[in-house]
Amino acid sequence: MILYYVMKSNSAHTLALFVIAIALVYFFYTVSKAIEVVGKTQVSTSDGIYKSYVTTSEEIQEKARTLTQRCSTKLCKVQTLLQFASNIPYVTNRFQQKSPQKTIEENFGDCDDKSNLLISMLHALDIEAYFVLVPKHIFVVVPLKDKRLSSRKGLWINGRKYYILESTAKDSFVGYPLQYKLDDIDVIVEPFTNQKVDIDKLEYKL
């Protein structure tokens, strides 16, 4: 009887330790994933920490595919997505950033909201794009090779030409004029990997 009780107690103790171990493993896994997510959505700037709200949701992917279904060139796809984002009414949102889905649903947004929507749709179509952060503003740039853009200036980053996509200008177009000094450009980042671009040379020219 005593032996049975001891064995039962040992079994219960072992089970309790096992449950605790599983709980600890889950806790540390959850914490590590949270740190990973934060690391992928935040970038340090001279203004502080910028947190992006990019998404790979099926809703945004479907929206991007639907909008560009008649496009046969990359330029057409980029211009179509830019047209959609830039024609969402621009309203300064000082309280919080919105998800791309919320920006579409509410049909308004500021430069953060509209740029996050635009770059999320571009990403859905596997189109390379980057955020450019300047004081109190953000815009998107894409590298494109198309003869129709030869007369438009671009932002040359380390010898490669990128065209500006300004989502806050209604009826905007690929190759929108740079509205800031080159020295104002603080950070260029790929938000889905959170990789900053090391800027060795920066020019704005044809």
PDB file of C-alpha atoms in Angstrom:
ATOM      1  CA  MET A   1       0.000   0.000   0.000  1.00  0.00           C
ATOM      2  CA  ILE A   2       2.800   2.370   0.991  1.00  0.00           C
ATOM      3  CA  LEU A   3       4.829   1.377  -2.087  1.00  0.00           C
ATOM      4  CA  TYR A   4       1.832   2.067  -4.353  1.00  0.00           C
ATOM      5  CA  TYR A   5       1.364   5.482  -2.755  1.00  0.00           C
ATOM      6  CA  VAL A   6       5.046   6.352  -3.235  1.00  0.00           C
ATOM      7  CA  MET A   7       4.963   5.238  -6.878  1.00  0.00           C
ATOM      8  CA  LYS A   8       1.785   7.230  -7.460  1.00  0.00           C
ATOM      9  CA  SER A   9       3.328  10.318  -5.863  1.00  0.00           C
ATOM     10  CA  ASN A  10       6.470   9.966  -7.977  1.00  0.00           C
ATOM     11  CA  SER A  11       4.373   9.625 -11.123  1.00  0.00           C
ATOM     12  CA  ALA A  12       2.364  12.721 -10.245  1.00  0.00           C
ATOM     13  CA  HIS A  13       5.563  14.643  -9.515  1.00  0.00           C
ATOM     14  CA  THR A  14       7.101  13.563 -12.817  1.00  0.00           C
ATOM     15  CA  LEU A  15       3.954  14.544 -14.702  1.00  0.00           C
ATOM     16  CA  ALA A  16       3.920  17.937 -12.997  1.00  0.00           C
ATOM     17  CA  LEU A  17       7.552  18.542 -13.946  1.00  0.00           C
ATOM     18  CA  PHE A  18       6.799  17.513 -17.523  1.00  0.00           C
ATOM     19  CA  VAL A  19       3.864  19.927 -17.739  1.00  0.00           C
ATOM     20  CA  ILE A  20       5.986  22.732 -16.293  1.00  0.00           C
ATOM     21  CA  ALA A  21       8.766  21.985 -18.788  1.00  0.00           C
ATOM     22  CA  ILE A  22       6.310  22.099 -21.701  1.00  0.00           C
ATOM     23  CA  ALA A  23       4.884  25.386 -20.402  1.00  0.00           C
ATOM     24  CA  LEU A  24       8.363  26.910 -20.142  1.00  0.00           C
ATOM     25  CA  VAL A  25       9.303  25.791 -23.645  1.00  0.00           C
ATOM     26  CA  TYR A  26       6.083  27.308 -25.019  1.00  0.00           C
ATOM     27  CA  PHE A  27       6.666  30.527 -23.078  1.00  0.00           C
ATOM     28  CA  PHE A  28      10.202  31.003 -24.386  1.00  0.00           C
ATOM     29  CA  TYR A  29       9.102  30.102 -27.915  1.00  0.00           C
ATOM     30  CA  THR A  30       6.315  32.694 -27.769  1.00  0.00           C
ATOM     31  CA  VAL A  31       8.680  35.342 -26.429  1.00  0.00           C
ATOM     32  CA  SER A  32      11.293  34.592 -29.104  1.00  0.00           C
ATOM     33  CA  LYS A  33       8.677  34.830 -31.862  1.00  0.00           C
ATOM     34  CA  ALA A  34       7.409  38.121 -30.454  1.00  0.00           C
ATOM     35  CA  ILE A  35      10.955  39.499 -30.445  1.00  0.00           C
ATOM     36  CA  GLU A  36      11.424  38.274 -34.016  1.00  0.00           C
ATOM     37  CA  VAL A  37       8.197  39.980 -35.165  1.00  0.00           C
ATOM     38  CA  VAL A  38       9.145  43.243 -33.454  1.00  0.00           C
ATOM     39  CA  GLY A  39      12.583  43.055 -35.036  1.00  0.00           C
ATOM     40  CA  LYS A  40      11.076  42.623 -38.480  1.00  0.00           C
ATOM     41  CA  THR A  41       8.662  45.532 -38.189  1.00  0.00           C
ATOM     42  CA  GLN A  42      10.715  48.201 -36.449  1.00  0.00           C
ATOM     43  CA  VAL A  43      13.645  50.277 -37.627  1.00  0.00           C
ATOM     44  CA  SER A  44      15.588  53.015 -35.867  1.00  0.00           C
ATOM     45  CA  THR A  45      15.660  56.476 -37.446  1.00  0.00           C
ATOM     46  CA  SER A  46      16.856  59.918 -36.402  1.00  0.00           C
ATOM     47  CA  ASP A  47      13.253  60.634 -35.358  1.00  0.00           C
ATOM     48  CA  GLY A  48      13.104  57.516 -33.176  1.00  0.00           C
ATOM     49  CA  ILE A  49      11.678  54.072 -33.910  1.00  0.00           C
ATOM     50  CA  TYR A  50       9.560  53.600 -37.021  1.00  0.00           C
ATOM     51  CA  LYS A  51       7.164  50.660 -36.958  1.00  0.00           C
ATOM     52  CA  SER A  52       5.781  49.428 -40.253  1.00  0.00           C
ATOM     53  CA  TYR A  53       2.424  47.729 -40.746  1.00  0.00           C
ATOM     54  CA  VAL A  54       3.132  45.737 -43.877  1.00  0.00           C
ATOM     55  CA  THR A  55       1.213  42.531 -44.458  1.00  0.00           C
ATOM     56  CA  THR A  56       1.226  39.391 -46.575  1.00  0.00           C
ATOM     57  CA  SER A  57      -2.458  38.692 -45.939  1.00  0.00           C
ATOM     58  CA  GLU A  58      -4.487  36.843 -48.549  1.00  0.00           C
ATOM     59  CA  GLU A  59      -6.887  39.801 -48.701  1.00  0.00           C
ATOM     60  CA  ILE A  60      -4.141  42.190 -49.830  1.00  0.00           C
ATOM     61  CA  GLN A  61      -2.673  39.623 -52.215  1.00  0.00           C
ATOM     62  CA  GLU A  62      -6.063  39.140 -53.844  1.00  0.00           C
ATOM     63  CA  LYS A  63      -6.580  42.906 -54.065  1.00  0.00           C
ATOM     64  CA  ALA A  64      -3.233  43.351 -55.831  1.00  0.00           C
ATOM     65  CA  ARG A  65      -3.944  40.532 -58.278  1.00  0.00           C
ATOM     66  CA  THR A  66      -7.432  41.827 -59.050  1.00  0.00           C
ATOM     67  CA  LEU A  67      -6.277  45.398 -59.655  1.00  0.00           C
ATOM     68  CA  THR A  68      -3.509  44.333 -62.037  1.00  0.00           C
ATOM     69  CA  GLN A  69      -5.182  41.439 -63.834  1.00  0.00           C
ATOM     70  CA  ARG A  70      -5.163  43.309 -67.161  1.00  0.00           C
ATOM     71  CA  CYS A  71      -1.520  44.398 -66.898  1.00  0.00           C
ATOM     72  CA  SER A  72       1.096  42.735 -69.063  1.00  0.00           C
ATOM     73  CA  THR A  73       4.118  44.747 -67.873  1.00  0.00           C
ATOM     74  CA  LYS A  74       5.678  45.470 -64.508  1.00  0.00           C
ATOM     75  CA  LEU A  75       5.320  49.220 -65.101  1.00  0.00           C
ATOM     76  CA  CYS A  76       1.582  48.791 -65.621  1.00  0.00           C
ATOM     77  CA  LYS A  77       1.287  46.830 -62.385  1.00  0.00           C
ATOM     78  CA  VAL A  78       3.249  49.381 -60.380  1.00  0.00           C
ATOM     79  CA  GLN A  79       1.340  52.338 -61.846  1.00  0.00           C
ATOM     80  CA  THR A  80      -2.019  50.639 -61.264  1.00  0.00           C
ATOM     81  CA  LEU A  81      -1.272  49.887 -57.610  1.00  0.00           C
ATOM     82  CA  LEU A  82       0.107  53.397 -57.102  1.00  0.00           C
ATOM     83  CA  GLN A  83      -3.014  54.867 -58.690  1.00  0.00           C
ATOM     84  CA  PHE A  84      -5.203  52.885 -56.306  1.00  0.00           C
ATOM     85  CA  ALA A  85      -3.249  53.869 -53.189  1.00  0.00           C
ATOM     86  CA  SER A  86      -2.825  57.524 -54.157  1.00  0.00           C
ATOM     87  CA  ASN A  87      -6.532  57.981 -54.807  1.00  0.00           C
ATOM     88  CA  ILE A  88      -7.455  56.914 -51.298  1.00  0.00           C
ATOM     89  CA  PRO A  89      -8.127  60.271 -49.587  1.00  0.00           C
ATOM     90  CA  TYR A  90      -5.152  61.607 -47.649  1.00  0.00           C
ATOM     91  CA  VAL A  91      -6.023  62.375 -44.040  1.00  0.00           C
ATOM     92  CA  THR A  92      -3.418  62.941 -41.339  1.00  0.00           C
ATOM     93  CA  ASN A  93      -3.731  60.214 -38.725  1.00  0.00           C
ATOM     94  CA  ARG A  94      -1.941  61.336 -35.587  1.00  0.00           C
ATOM     95  CA  PHE A  95      -3.263  58.675 -33.259  1.00  0.00           C
ATOM     96  CA  GLN A  96      -2.215  55.323 -34.684  1.00  0.00           C
ATOM     97  CA  GLN A  97      -1.145  53.599 -37.849  1.00  0.00           C
ATOM     98  CA  LYS A  98      -3.660  51.417 -39.622  1.00  0.00           C
ATOM     99  CA  SER A  99      -3.246  48.076 -41.299  1.00  0.00           C
ATOM    100  CA  PRO A 100      -3.441  48.028 -45.110  1.00  0.00           C
ATOM    101  CA  GLN A 101      -6.787  46.238 -44.839  1.00  0.00           C
ATOM    102  CA  LYS A 102      -8.135  48.967 -42.528  1.00  0.00           C
ATOM    103  CA  THR A 103      -6.912  51.713 -44.861  1.00  0.00           C
ATOM    104  CA  ILE A 104      -8.908  50.187 -47.723  1.00  0.00           C
ATOM    105  CA  GLU A 105     -11.946  49.613 -45.516  1.00  0.00           C
ATOM    106  CA  GLU A 106     -12.020  53.152 -44.105  1.00  0.00           C
ATOM    107  CA  ASN A 107     -10.942  54.729 -47.424  1.00  0.00           C
ATOM    108  CA  PHE A 108      -8.526  57.256 -45.946  1.00  0.00           C
ATOM    109  CA  GLY A 109      -5.031  57.341 -44.532  1.00  0.00           C
ATOM    110  CA  ASP A 110      -1.835  59.294 -44.066  1.00  0.00           C
ATOM    111  CA  CYS A 111       1.576  58.711 -45.632  1.00  0.00           C
ATOM    112  CA  ASP A 112       2.288  55.780 -43.306  1.00  0.00           C
ATOM    113  CA  ASP A 113      -1.023  54.054 -44.008  1.00  0.00           C
ATOM    114  CA  LYS A 114      -0.945  54.538 -47.768  1.00  0.00           C
ATOM    115  CA  SER A 115       2.739  53.612 -48.131  1.00  0.00           C
ATOM    116  CA  ASN A 116       2.259  50.435 -46.081  1.00  0.00           C
ATOM    117  CA  LEU A 117      -0.707  49.507 -48.269  1.00  0.00           C
ATOM    118  CA  LEU A 118       1.197  50.224 -51.481  1.00  0.00           C
ATOM    119  CA  ILE A 119       4.340  48.296 -50.588  1.00  0.00           C
ATOM    120  CA  SER A 120       2.262  45.361 -49.298  1.00  0.00           C
ATOM    121  CA  MET A 121       0.477  45.116 -52.648  1.00  0.00           C
ATOM    122  CA  LEU A 122       3.781  45.388 -54.528  1.00  0.00           C
ATOM    123  CA  HIS A 123       5.229  42.639 -52.352  1.00  0.00           C
ATOM    124  CA  ALA A 124       2.195  40.465 -53.116  1.00  0.00           C
ATOM    125  CA  LEU A 125       3.227  40.580 -56.795  1.00  0.00           C
ATOM    126  CA  ASP A 126       6.915  39.931 -56.013  1.00  0.00           C
ATOM    127  CA  ILE A 127       7.878  43.463 -57.061  1.00  0.00           C
ATOM    128  CA  GLU A 128      11.006  44.745 -55.333  1.00  0.00           C
ATOM    129  CA  ALA A 129      10.306  47.896 -53.337  1.00  0.00           C
ATOM    130  CA  TYR A 130      11.716  49.867 -50.420  1.00  0.00           C
ATOM    131  CA  PHE A 131      10.591  52.437 -47.881  1.00  0.00           C
ATOM    132  CA  VAL A 132      12.433  55.757 -47.862  1.00  0.00           C
ATOM    133  CA  LEU A 133      12.146  57.616 -44.574  1.00  0.00           C
ATOM    134  CA  VAL A 134      12.653  61.363 -44.378  1.00  0.00           C
ATOM    135  CA  PRO A 135      11.691  63.689 -41.511  1.00  0.00           C
ATOM    136  CA  LYS A 136       7.950  63.323 -40.846  1.00  0.00           C
ATOM    137  CA  HIS A 137       7.295  61.475 -44.110  1.00  0.00           C
ATOM    138  CA  ILE A 138       7.689  58.155 -45.879  1.00  0.00           C
ATOM    139  CA  PHE A 139       7.498  57.102 -49.523  1.00  0.00           C
ATOM    140  CA  VAL A 140       8.232  54.039 -51.648  1.00  0.00           C
ATOM    141  CA  VAL A 141      10.845  53.452 -54.346  1.00  0.00           C
ATOM    142  CA  VAL A 142      11.061  50.675 -56.939  1.00  0.00           C
ATOM    143  CA  PRO A 143      13.766  49.706 -59.450  1.00  0.00           C
ATOM    144  CA  LEU A 144      12.240  49.476 -62.924  1.00  0.00           C
ATOM    145  CA  LYS A 145      13.707  49.061 -66.388  1.00  0.00           C
ATOM    146  CA  ASP A 146      11.297  50.475 -68.941  1.00  0.00           C
ATOM    147  CA  LYS A 147      12.068  52.781 -71.882  1.00  0.00           C
ATOM    148  CA  ARG A 148       8.927  54.782 -71.162  1.00  0.00           C
ATOM    149  CA  LEU A 149      10.572  56.012 -67.961  1.00  0.00           C
ATOM    150  CA  SER A 150      13.804  57.191 -69.602  1.00  0.00           C
ATOM    151  CA  SER A 151      12.824  60.871 -69.360  1.00  0.00           C
ATOM    152  CA  ARG A 152      11.940  60.694 -65.667  1.00  0.00           C
ATOM    153  CA  LYS A 153      14.426  61.327 -62.924  1.00  0.00           C
ATOM    154  CA  GLY A 154      15.066  58.703 -60.317  1.00  0.00           C
ATOM    155  CA  LEU A 155      16.754  58.216 -56.992  1.00  0.00           C
ATOM    156  CA  TRP A 156      20.088  56.546 -57.712  1.00  0.00           C
ATOM    157  CA  ILE A 157      21.127  54.407 -54.757  1.00  0.00           C
ATOM    158  CA  ASN A 158      24.634  52.979 -54.980  1.00  0.00           C
ATOM    159  CA  GLY A 159      24.563  53.283 -58.780  1.00  0.00           C
ATOM    160  CA  ARG A 160      21.125  51.737 -59.292  1.00  0.00           C
ATOM    161  CA  LYS A 161      18.089  53.755 -60.380  1.00  0.00           C
ATOM    162  CA  TYR A 162      14.891  53.687 -58.333  1.00  0.00           C
ATOM    163  CA  TYR A 163      11.669  55.501 -59.153  1.00  0.00           C
ATOM    164  CA  ILE A 164       9.739  57.353 -56.480  1.00  0.00           C
ATOM    165  CA  LEU A 165       6.159  56.326 -55.711  1.00  0.00           C
ATOM    166  CA  GLU A 166       4.413  59.105 -53.775  1.00  0.00           C
ATOM    167  CA  SER A 167       1.206  57.640 -52.361  1.00  0.00           C
ATOM    168  CA  THR A 168      -0.062  60.916 -50.870  1.00  0.00           C
ATOM    169  CA  ALA A 169      -0.303  62.742 -54.226  1.00  0.00           C
ATOM    170  CA  LYS A 170      -3.632  62.080 -55.921  1.00  0.00           C
ATOM    171  CA  ASP A 171      -3.275  60.511 -59.378  1.00  0.00           C
ATOM    172  CA  SER A 172       0.410  60.025 -58.662  1.00  0.00           C
ATOM    173  CA  PHE A 173       2.764  58.508 -61.218  1.00  0.00           C
ATOM    174  CA  VAL A 174       5.887  56.362 -61.276  1.00  0.00           C
ATOM    175  CA  GLY A 175       8.906  58.648 -61.084  1.00  0.00           C
ATOM    176  CA  TYR A 176       7.295  61.346 -58.944  1.00  0.00           C
ATOM    177  CA  PRO A 177       9.685  64.292 -58.330  1.00  0.00           C
ATOM    178  CA  LEU A 178      11.766  64.156 -55.168  1.00  0.00           C
ATOM    179  CA  GLN A 179      10.369  66.710 -52.720  1.00  0.00           C
ATOM    180  CA  TYR A 180      13.246  66.563 -50.253  1.00  0.00           C
ATOM    181  CA  LYS A 181      16.970  67.195 -50.152  1.00  0.00           C
ATOM    182  CA  LEU A 182      19.176  64.138 -50.461  1.00  0.00           C
ATOM    183  CA  ASP A 183      20.539  64.921 -47.000  1.00  0.00           C
ATOM    184  CA  ASP A 184      16.992  64.555 -45.639  1.00  0.00           C
ATOM    185  CA  ILE A 185      16.927  60.865 -46.525  1.00  0.00           C
ATOM    186  CA  ASP A 186      17.421  59.115 -43.217  1.00  0.00           C
ATOM    187  CA  VAL A 187      16.773  55.422 -43.839  1.00  0.00           C
ATOM    188  CA  ILE A 188      16.041  53.177 -46.815  1.00  0.00           C
ATOM    189  CA  VAL A 189      14.654  49.832 -45.714  1.00  0.00           C
ATOM    190  CA  GLU A 190      13.023  46.668 -47.036  1.00  0.00           C
ATOM    191  CA  PRO A 191      10.240  46.307 -44.435  1.00  0.00           C
ATOM    192  CA  PHE A 192       9.508  42.611 -44.894  1.00  0.00           C
ATOM    193  CA  THR A 193      13.056  41.639 -43.944  1.00  0.00           C
ATOM    194  CA  ASN A 194      13.773  44.812 -41.976  1.00  0.00           C
ATOM    195  CA  GLN A 195      17.055  45.135 -43.859  1.00  0.00           C
ATOM    196  CA  LYS A 196      18.425  48.664 -44.111  1.00  0.00           C
ATOM    197  CA  VAL A 197      20.181  49.600 -47.318  1.00  0.00           C
ATOM    198  CA  ASP A 198      23.783  50.656 -46.772  1.00  0.00           C
ATOM    199  CA  ILE A 199      23.972  53.958 -48.633  1.00  0.00           C
ATOM    200  CA  ASP A 200      27.384  54.583 -50.162  1.00  0.00           C
ATOM    201  CA  LYS A 201      26.248  56.934 -52.925  1.00  0.00           C
ATOM    202  CA  LEU A 202      22.965  58.794 -53.366  1.00  0.00           C
ATOM    203  CA  GLU A 203      21.961  60.897 -56.385  1.00  0.00           C
ATOM    204  CA  TYR A 204      18.792  62.272 -57.943  1.00  0.00           C
ATOM    205  CA  LYS A 205      19.052  62.484 -61.718  1.00  0.00           C
ATOM    206  CA  LEU A 206      17.885  61.064 -65.062  1.00  0.00           C
TER     207      LEU A 206
END
